[in-house]
Short mmCIF file of C-alpha atoms and ligand atoms in Angstrom, two decimals:
data_model
loop_
_atom_site.label_atom_id
_atom_site.label_comp_id
_atom_site.label_asym_id
_atom_site.label_seq_id
_atom_site.Cartn_x
_atom_site.Cartn_y
_atom_site.Cartn_z
CA MET A 1 8.40 -16.74 14.66
CA ALA A 2 8.50 -13.83 12.28
CA GLY A 3 7.75 -14.53 8.02
CA VAL A 4 10.43 -11.15 7.65
CA GLU A 5 12.57 -9.28 10.42
CA LEU A 6 14.61 -6.32 10.00
CA GLU A 7 16.77 -5.17 13.01
CA ASN A 8 17.97 -1.74 12.91
CA VAL A 9 18.94 -1.94 9.16
CA CYS A 10 20.48 0.77 6.91
CA ARG A 11 21.73 1.48 3.53
CA ARG A 12 23.61 3.97 1.81
CA PHE A 13 24.03 5.41 -1.38
CA GLY A 14 27.54 7.68 -0.99
CA ALA A 15 26.48 9.89 1.65
CA HIS A 16 23.06 9.42 0.47
CA ALA A 17 21.01 7.74 3.57
CA ALA A 18 18.37 5.40 1.50
CA ILE A 19 17.68 3.70 4.72
CA GLU A 20 17.77 4.52 7.97
CA ASN A 21 17.68 2.23 11.13
CA ILE A 22 14.68 0.07 9.98
CA ASN A 23 12.75 -2.11 12.46
CA LEU A 24 10.12 -3.83 11.04
CA THR A 25 8.54 -7.42 11.33
CA VAL A 26 6.27 -9.27 9.06
CA ASP A 27 4.42 -12.02 10.59
CA GLU A 28 4.33 -16.07 9.69
CA GLY A 29 1.23 -15.33 6.90
CA GLU A 30 0.99 -11.71 7.52
CA PHE A 31 0.76 -9.36 4.34
CA VAL A 32 2.69 -6.34 4.72
CA ALA A 33 2.47 -3.40 2.22
CA LEU A 34 5.30 -0.52 2.05
CA VAL A 35 3.91 2.64 1.06
CA GLY A 36 5.60 6.08 -0.09
CA PRO A 37 6.50 8.61 -2.37
CA SER A 38 9.10 7.98 -5.12
CA GLY A 39 12.66 7.47 -3.42
CA CYS A 40 11.53 6.92 -0.01
CA GLY A 41 13.47 3.82 -0.40
CA LYS A 42 10.48 1.14 -0.57
CA SER A 43 12.24 -1.25 -3.56
CA THR A 44 15.75 -0.92 -1.75
CA LEU A 45 14.05 -2.30 1.47
CA LEU A 46 12.92 -4.75 -0.90
CA ARG A 47 15.53 -5.87 -2.68
CA MET A 48 17.78 -6.20 0.50
CA ILE A 49 15.15 -8.99 1.65
CA ALA A 50 15.49 -10.74 -1.44
CA GLY A 51 18.95 -10.78 -1.36
CA LEU A 52 19.42 -8.15 -4.27
CA ASP A 53 21.12 -5.49 -2.36
CA TRP A 54 23.11 -5.47 1.17
CA PRO A 55 22.56 -3.49 4.03
CA ASP A 56 25.43 -1.63 5.61
CA GLU A 57 24.01 -2.36 8.98
CA GLY A 58 21.92 -4.17 10.88
CA HIS A 59 20.47 -7.53 10.25
CA ILE A 60 17.60 -9.42 8.14
CA ARG A 61 15.96 -12.77 9.24
CA ILE A 62 13.78 -14.92 7.01
CA ALA A 63 11.63 -17.37 8.51
CA GLY A 64 13.50 -17.22 11.48
CA ARG A 65 16.67 -17.78 9.88
CA GLU A 66 19.64 -14.96 9.57
CA ALA A 67 19.81 -13.95 5.90
CA THR A 68 22.03 -10.59 5.96
CA GLY A 69 24.84 -11.83 3.90
CA VAL A 70 22.93 -14.81 2.24
CA PRO A 71 22.96 -15.06 -1.43
CA ALA A 72 19.64 -14.23 -3.17
CA ALA A 73 19.14 -17.68 -4.66
CA GLU A 74 19.77 -19.19 -1.22
CA ARG A 75 17.31 -17.28 0.90
CA ASN A 76 13.73 -19.00 -0.58
CA VAL A 77 12.21 -15.97 -0.89
CA ALA A 78 10.33 -15.06 -4.64
CA MET A 79 9.98 -11.67 -5.80
CA VAL A 80 6.81 -11.00 -8.68
CA PHE A 81 7.59 -7.75 -10.21
CA GLN A 82 5.95 -5.15 -12.83
CA ASN A 83 7.13 -6.57 -15.52
CA TYR A 84 6.51 -10.12 -15.07
CA ALA A 85 9.62 -11.34 -16.06
CA LEU A 86 8.77 -13.84 -17.82
CA TYR A 87 10.71 -15.95 -20.44
CA PRO A 88 8.89 -15.32 -24.04
CA HIS A 89 10.38 -18.07 -25.46
CA LEU A 90 9.07 -20.55 -23.08
CA SER A 91 5.79 -22.02 -22.84
CA VAL A 92 3.61 -21.13 -19.51
CA ARG A 93 3.92 -24.64 -18.71
CA GLN A 94 7.74 -24.21 -18.96
CA ASN A 95 7.62 -20.48 -17.14
CA ILE A 96 5.83 -21.78 -14.38
CA ALA A 97 8.14 -24.94 -14.03
CA THR A 98 11.18 -23.08 -14.04
CA PRO A 99 12.24 -22.70 -10.34
CA LEU A 100 11.84 -26.33 -10.07
CA THR A 101 14.20 -27.69 -13.02
CA MET A 102 16.70 -25.08 -11.74
CA ARG A 103 15.98 -26.43 -8.42
CA ARG A 104 14.94 -30.51 -8.78
CA LEU A 105 17.25 -31.32 -11.78
CA LYS A 106 20.47 -32.20 -12.61
CA ALA A 107 21.94 -29.97 -15.60
CA TRP A 108 21.39 -33.34 -18.13
CA GLU A 109 18.07 -33.97 -16.96
CA ARG A 110 17.03 -30.96 -18.18
CA LEU A 111 18.14 -31.48 -21.93
CA PRO A 112 15.26 -32.68 -24.22
CA LEU A 113 15.25 -36.77 -24.47
CA LEU A 114 18.08 -37.47 -22.38
CA TRP A 115 15.77 -37.12 -19.47
CA HIS A 116 13.79 -40.06 -20.35
CA ALA A 117 16.84 -42.41 -19.86
CA SER A 118 16.40 -42.77 -16.31
CA GLY A 119 13.51 -43.89 -14.20
CA ALA A 120 14.44 -41.37 -11.29
CA SER A 121 14.50 -38.74 -13.71
CA ARG A 122 10.91 -39.75 -14.93
CA ARG A 123 9.86 -39.20 -11.87
CA ARG A 124 11.33 -35.87 -11.21
CA HIS A 125 9.71 -34.79 -14.32
CA ALA A 126 6.38 -36.13 -13.46
CA GLN A 127 6.28 -34.52 -9.93
CA ILE A 128 7.36 -31.05 -11.68
CA ASP A 129 4.74 -31.32 -14.35
CA THR A 130 1.94 -32.53 -11.27
CA ASP A 131 3.45 -29.28 -9.46
CA VAL A 132 2.91 -26.64 -12.17
CA HIS A 133 -0.87 -28.21 -13.16
CA GLU A 134 -1.75 -27.42 -9.68
CA VAL A 135 -0.63 -24.25 -9.19
CA ALA A 136 -1.95 -23.33 -13.00
CA GLN A 137 -5.57 -24.78 -12.47
CA ALA A 138 -5.61 -22.45 -8.91
CA LEU A 139 -4.58 -20.00 -10.88
CA GLY A 140 -7.00 -20.60 -13.99
CA LEU A 141 -4.15 -21.07 -16.12
CA GLY A 142 -5.22 -24.40 -16.82
CA HIS A 143 -5.89 -23.73 -20.47
CA VAL A 144 -2.78 -21.64 -21.42
CA LEU A 145 -0.12 -23.94 -20.30
CA ASP A 146 0.93 -24.62 -23.80
CA LEU A 147 0.60 -21.15 -24.91
CA LYS A 148 3.70 -18.27 -25.07
CA PRO A 149 3.54 -14.96 -22.78
CA GLY A 150 2.98 -13.22 -26.22
CA ALA A 151 0.12 -14.46 -26.36
CA LEU A 152 -1.44 -14.13 -23.28
CA SER A 153 -3.45 -10.94 -21.81
CA GLY A 154 -1.82 -8.58 -19.23
CA GLY A 155 -4.00 -10.08 -16.28
CA GLN A 156 -2.35 -13.84 -17.64
CA ARG A 157 0.51 -12.75 -17.62
CA GLN A 158 0.85 -11.67 -14.04
CA ARG A 159 -0.76 -14.78 -12.96
CA VAL A 160 1.83 -16.77 -14.56
CA ALA A 161 4.72 -14.64 -13.06
CA LEU A 162 2.75 -15.45 -9.78
CA GLY A 163 2.50 -18.88 -10.43
CA ARG A 164 6.11 -19.17 -11.14
CA ALA A 165 6.44 -17.51 -7.51
CA ILE A 166 3.95 -19.88 -5.79
CA VAL A 167 5.46 -23.42 -6.95
CA ARG A 168 8.52 -23.20 -5.41
CA ARG A 169 6.78 -22.57 -1.93
CA PRO A 170 8.74 -19.99 -0.85
CA ALA A 171 9.25 -19.03 2.97
CA ALA A 172 8.31 -15.12 1.75
CA PHE A 173 6.72 -13.21 -1.51
CA LEU A 174 7.88 -9.85 -2.16
CA TYR A 175 6.01 -7.96 -4.43
CA ASP A 176 7.58 -4.69 -6.41
CA GLU A 177 4.47 -2.99 -7.76
CA PRO A 178 2.86 -6.03 -9.52
CA LEU A 179 0.04 -4.27 -10.96
CA SER A 180 1.66 -0.87 -12.17
CA ASN A 181 1.67 -2.08 -15.72
CA LEU A 182 -2.33 -2.99 -15.75
CA ASP A 183 -5.40 -0.80 -16.43
CA ALA A 184 -7.59 0.25 -13.57
CA GLU A 185 -10.01 -2.05 -14.22
CA LEU A 186 -7.60 -5.15 -14.13
CA ARG A 187 -5.88 -3.76 -11.24
CA THR A 188 -9.02 -3.98 -9.08
CA THR A 189 -9.64 -7.61 -10.41
CA MET A 190 -5.77 -8.54 -9.41
CA ARG A 191 -6.06 -6.93 -6.56
CA THR A 192 -8.92 -9.48 -4.84
CA GLU A 193 -6.88 -12.44 -6.79
CA ILE A 194 -3.27 -11.56 -4.91
CA ALA A 195 -5.44 -10.68 -2.00
CA ASP A 196 -7.10 -14.33 -2.13
CA LEU A 197 -4.35 -16.19 -2.78
CA HIS A 198 -2.64 -14.71 0.10
CA ARG A 199 -5.21 -15.94 2.00
CA ARG A 200 -4.78 -19.42 0.40
CA ILE A 201 -1.20 -20.53 0.45
CA GLY A 202 -0.62 -17.84 3.71
CA VAL A 203 3.02 -16.85 3.19
CA ALA A 204 4.38 -13.86 4.83
CA SER A 205 4.41 -11.17 2.29
CA VAL A 206 6.26 -7.77 1.64
CA TYR A 207 4.53 -5.55 -1.41
CA VAL A 208 6.10 -2.18 -2.53
CA THR A 209 3.41 -0.27 -3.83
CA HIS A 210 2.55 4.08 -4.17
CA ASP A 211 -1.13 3.22 -4.84
CA GLN A 212 -2.68 3.97 -0.99
CA VAL A 213 -5.68 2.33 -2.16
CA GLU A 214 -3.73 -1.02 -3.00
CA ALA A 215 -2.53 -0.82 0.24
CA MET A 216 -5.12 -0.30 2.37
CA THR A 217 -7.19 -3.04 0.71
CA MET A 218 -4.65 -5.85 0.45
CA ALA A 219 -2.83 -5.52 3.60
CA ASP A 220 -3.21 -6.62 7.08
CA ARG A 221 -0.36 -3.86 8.18
CA ILE A 222 1.24 -1.01 5.89
CA ALA A 223 4.44 1.16 6.74
CA VAL A 224 4.29 4.57 5.72
CA MET A 225 7.44 5.33 4.78
CA ARG A 226 9.48 8.71 4.02
CA ALA A 227 13.11 9.48 3.25
CA GLY A 228 14.31 6.08 4.28
CA ARG A 229 12.44 5.87 7.66
CA ILE A 230 8.90 4.49 8.36
CA LEU A 231 7.00 7.12 10.01
CA GLN A 232 4.27 4.74 10.97
CA PHE A 233 3.51 1.18 10.92
CA ALA A 234 -0.13 -0.40 11.73
CA SER A 235 -3.30 -1.67 10.24
CA PRO A 236 -5.24 0.27 7.54
CA ALA A 237 -7.80 1.17 10.22
CA GLN A 238 -5.25 2.67 12.81
CA LEU A 239 -3.52 4.50 10.23
CA TYR A 240 -6.84 6.05 8.69
CA ALA A 241 -8.37 7.00 12.32
CA GLN A 242 -5.15 7.85 14.42
CA PRO A 243 -2.15 8.57 11.97
CA SER A 244 0.89 9.57 13.91
CA CYS A 245 1.69 12.60 12.07
CA ILE A 246 0.27 14.82 8.89
CA GLU A 247 2.31 13.04 6.41
CA VAL A 248 0.49 9.55 7.26
CA ALA A 249 -2.56 11.10 7.37
CA ARG A 250 -2.15 12.79 4.07
CA THR A 251 -1.13 9.34 2.88
CA ILE A 252 -4.07 7.43 3.78
CA GLY A 253 -7.52 7.68 2.95
CA THR A 254 -9.37 8.77 -0.06
CA PRO A 255 -10.25 12.00 -0.92
CA CYS A 256 -6.97 13.13 0.99
CA ILE A 257 -7.94 15.02 4.44
CA GLY A 258 -8.31 17.98 4.49
CA LEU A 259 -6.16 20.71 6.85
CA LEU A 260 -7.58 23.68 8.90
CA PRO A 261 -4.74 25.76 10.46
CA ALA A 262 -5.92 26.71 13.53
CA ARG A 263 -4.68 28.72 16.94
CA VAL A 264 -5.68 27.79 20.46
CA LEU A 265 -7.63 31.14 21.99
CA ALA A 266 -7.20 31.71 25.29
CA GLY A 267 -10.00 31.07 28.10
CA SER A 268 -12.51 29.43 25.83
CA GLY A 269 -10.26 26.63 24.91
CA GLY A 270 -11.36 27.03 21.60
CA LEU A 271 -9.93 26.77 17.83
CA ALA A 272 -9.67 29.78 15.87
CA VAL A 273 -10.23 28.82 12.65
CA GLY A 274 -9.60 31.55 9.72
CA MET A 275 -10.68 35.42 10.95
CA HIS A 276 -14.15 34.84 11.63
CA SER A 277 -14.77 31.49 13.10
CA VAL A 278 -14.35 29.25 15.77
CA LEU A 279 -14.30 25.22 16.10
CA PRO A 280 -15.07 24.93 19.96
CA LEU A 281 -12.49 22.15 21.32
CA HIS A 282 -12.50 19.98 24.53
CA ILE A 283 -8.59 18.73 24.52
CA ALA A 284 -6.42 20.52 26.64
CA LEU A 285 -3.73 22.39 24.45
CA ALA A 286 -1.72 25.44 25.24
CA ALA A 287 -3.35 29.02 24.87
CA GLY A 288 -1.79 30.82 21.53
CA ALA A 289 -0.54 27.46 20.35
CA ASP A 290 -0.73 26.88 16.56
CA VAL A 291 -2.52 23.55 15.42
CA THR A 292 -3.88 21.75 12.23
CA VAL A 293 -7.39 20.61 12.25
CA GLY A 294 -7.84 17.57 10.15
CA LEU A 295 -11.10 16.48 8.51
CA ARG A 296 -11.99 13.74 6.26
CA SER A 297 -15.09 13.89 4.00
CA GLU A 298 -16.91 12.12 6.29
CA HIS A 299 -16.71 14.46 9.04
CA LEU A 300 -18.13 17.16 6.92
CA HIS A 301 -21.43 18.40 6.42
CA LEU A 302 -22.84 20.88 3.57
CA THR A 303 -25.90 23.11 4.70
CA THR A 304 -26.31 26.53 4.13
CA THR A 305 -24.46 30.04 4.66
CA ASP A 306 -26.96 31.18 6.79
CA THR A 307 -26.90 27.95 9.55
CA ALA A 308 -25.75 29.23 12.46
CA GLY A 309 -22.03 27.89 13.17
CA ALA A 310 -21.22 26.64 10.10
CA LEU A 311 -17.90 27.81 8.14
CA PRO A 312 -18.23 29.57 5.20
CA ALA A 313 -17.27 28.01 1.60
CA ARG A 314 -17.01 28.39 -1.88
CA VAL A 315 -17.24 25.15 -4.05
CA THR A 316 -14.37 25.08 -6.53
CA ASN A 317 -15.30 21.51 -7.80
CA VAL A 318 -17.99 18.85 -7.46
CA GLU A 319 -17.43 15.56 -8.45
CA TYR A 320 -19.90 12.84 -9.19
CA LEU A 321 -19.39 9.17 -7.40
CA GLY A 322 -23.24 7.76 -8.17
CA ALA A 323 -24.90 7.51 -4.65
CA ASP A 324 -22.02 10.04 -3.49
CA VAL A 325 -20.85 13.24 -4.58
CA LEU A 326 -17.34 14.63 -3.43
CA VAL A 327 -17.91 18.31 -2.85
CA HIS A 328 -14.49 20.31 -2.87
CA VAL A 329 -14.84 23.66 -1.16
CA ALA A 330 -12.35 26.55 -0.07
CA VAL A 331 -12.70 27.68 3.52
CA ALA A 332 -11.05 30.93 5.26
CA ALA A 333 -8.62 29.40 7.65
CA GLY A 334 -5.07 31.05 8.68
CA HIS A 335 -4.07 33.76 6.45
CA GLY A 336 -5.36 32.20 3.28
CA GLU A 337 -7.54 29.32 2.72
CA ALA A 338 -7.83 25.74 3.22
CA ARG A 339 -9.32 22.93 0.75
CA LEU A 340 -11.58 20.79 2.16
CA VAL A 341 -13.47 17.69 0.94
CA VAL A 342 -17.32 16.99 1.47
CA ARG A 343 -18.82 13.54 0.92
CA ALA A 344 -22.61 14.01 0.53
CA ALA A 345 -25.47 12.24 -0.90
CA SER A 346 -26.13 13.41 -4.22
CA LEU A 347 -28.77 14.89 -3.34
CA ASP A 348 -28.01 17.04 -0.30
CA CYS A 349 -28.01 20.87 0.40
CA ALA A 350 -32.06 21.47 0.03
CA GLY A 351 -32.66 18.76 -2.19
CA ARG A 352 -30.66 19.42 -4.90
CA THR A 353 -26.45 19.00 -6.09
CA PRO A 354 -24.24 21.95 -5.05
CA VAL A 355 -22.34 23.61 -8.53
CA THR A 356 -18.81 25.20 -8.94
CA GLY A 357 -18.84 29.05 -7.42
CA GLU A 358 -21.60 28.22 -5.14
CA LEU A 359 -21.46 29.90 -1.66
CA LEU A 360 -22.46 27.22 1.16
CA GLY A 361 -22.32 26.38 4.80
CA VAL A 362 -20.19 23.18 6.17
CA ARG A 363 -20.74 22.12 9.40
CA VAL A 364 -17.94 20.33 11.52
CA ASP A 365 -18.29 16.96 13.21
CA LEU A 366 -15.43 17.30 15.78
CA SER A 367 -15.90 13.65 17.40
CA ARG A 368 -13.58 12.10 15.26
CA ALA A 369 -11.72 15.27 14.01
CA LEU A 370 -7.45 15.06 14.43
CA VAL A 371 -5.56 17.99 15.66
CA PHE A 372 -1.50 18.08 15.15
CA ASP A 373 0.77 20.46 16.55
CA ALA A 374 2.99 22.83 14.97
CA GLN A 375 5.53 19.93 14.11
CA GLY A 376 2.44 18.33 12.50
CA GLN A 377 2.32 15.54 15.17
CA ARG A 378 -0.96 14.15 15.96
CA ILE A 379 -1.58 15.40 19.40
CA ASP A 380 -5.15 13.28 20.42
CA ALA A 381 -8.38 12.80 18.73
CA VAL A 382 -10.82 15.73 19.47
CA ALA A 383 -13.27 14.37 22.13
CA GLY A 384 -16.69 15.41 22.11
CA HIS A 385 -20.16 14.86 19.61
CA THR A 386 -21.23 16.46 16.61
CA MET A 387 -20.40 20.72 17.16
CA SER A 388 -21.07 23.57 14.69
CA THR A 389 -18.47 26.52 15.21
CA GLN A 390 -19.31 29.46 16.73
CA ARG A 391 -19.13 32.41 14.91
CA VAL A 392 -16.99 35.45 16.56
CA ALA A 393 -16.13 38.84 15.65
CA HIS A 394 -11.88 39.58 16.28
CA GLY A 395 -11.41 43.11 17.11
P1 ATP B 1 10.27 4.30 -6.63
O1 ATP B 1 8.82 4.05 -5.75
O2 ATP B 1 10.14 5.35 -7.20
O3 ATP B 1 10.70 3.08 -7.19
P2 ATP B 1 11.45 3.91 -4.21
O4 ATP B 1 10.65 4.35 -3.03
O5 ATP B 1 11.51 2.38 -4.34
O6 ATP B 1 11.10 4.53 -5.11
P3 ATP B 1 14.22 3.55 -3.81
O7 ATP B 1 14.34 3.22 -5.24
O8 ATP B 1 14.51 2.51 -2.91
O9 ATP B 1 13.21 3.99 -3.75
O10 ATP B 1 15.28 4.76 -3.96
C1 ATP B 1 15.71 5.06 -2.37
C2 ATP B 1 16.92 6.19 -2.60
O11 ATP B 1 18.14 5.62 -2.80
C3 ATP B 1 16.52 7.15 -4.10
O12 ATP B 1 17.00 8.78 -3.52
C4 ATP B 1 17.32 6.39 -4.85
O13 ATP B 1 17.76 7.69 -5.88
C5 ATP B 1 18.65 6.26 -4.41
N1 ATP B 1 18.96 4.98 -5.11
C6 ATP B 1 18.26 3.44 -4.80
N2 ATP B 1 19.58 2.70 -5.59
C7 ATP B 1 20.80 3.48 -6.18
C8 ATP B 1 21.56 3.12 -6.20
N3 ATP B 1 22.30 1.97 -6.97
N4 ATP B 1 22.74 4.03 -6.40
C9 ATP B 1 22.60 5.42 -5.91
N5 ATP B 1 21.42 5.64 -5.12
C10 ATP B 1 20.53 4.96 -5.36
#
């Protein structure tokens, strides 16, 4: 049984189609991220699963049950927002307990003092207290239960929001950019905490983010979205190695994939890059076709300008990452220049780090390079082994 299922879901705002015929299945216990630029429809999709917005067409099922038309309060989904949405006047204990008090207690039982009068009410209060404690311990909040949200750090507030979501044991978790208000260090910590929590509770989760690194590190599968559609839905490794199109290849992976415009030469089957270089290509392509070769930083190697078969390149920027260095280069391609990023050991290129403005050679490892057709769809991975380019003289 799927945790969350979307079938042919459409949502229009006036003439604008915000979501166009989306089909998506989140398996039970699976963590799925929705990634894409601002306005592509991530939040609209999440809000429809939550019951805060309604599809114009299609069906939404949660834990196997039809949810289309079911009000948010009856869907048994928990939503975690970027602004935490905590009650500032309530303690951490009361914040976490809120979904349980609303669901398990009658109105009079929520009033101070009155609930003491009934044994059944006392038992319900005690059970809520036990459940809140259990969740607070699991999230490392045991020592702040009596504090108000204002006295907590950003990370603790986000944990309280998570606690409030977990305590009701929902059928699905929905996260709307929950980490975007936190600083870089805390984001990394919370990323691990949420992923760890997810593994422990194993509830179907949908996580909206702009940040592909967040999606790559946390999700079992990622739906890459553009303009109300899902371009590709696959595991992080599949998206990285076998993107369906250039837009997916550009979305996934850090640094961004380098793209070389090229033309398939007649006869040799090689790819002409710029005016003077040819990449040997072992793939059936029509002569004269314009393609784009996608090269990730680990497909490229720095060498000297006089190395036979290397693409001539000019260093435009150097980023030190410690053990590695990212060398940004410009190479001649098409009628202009293309930008590539080479990941190198800090001491590369004859034992020293390149500097901006320097002229170098770049050797291309085509064994895992990606080739896209003129419409941007991936044709196939280029077969073969590490190959270098050969210079050709164009008349
Ligand atoms: P962001 O990352 O900026 O939140 P998003 O990918 O979540 O963007 P949505 O907020 O889902 O995108 O919006 C998708 C499209 O639908 C956008 O073009 C947006 O302007 C439009 N839209 C969303 N909600 C409404 C609304 N209530 N009325 C009109 N248009 C809307």
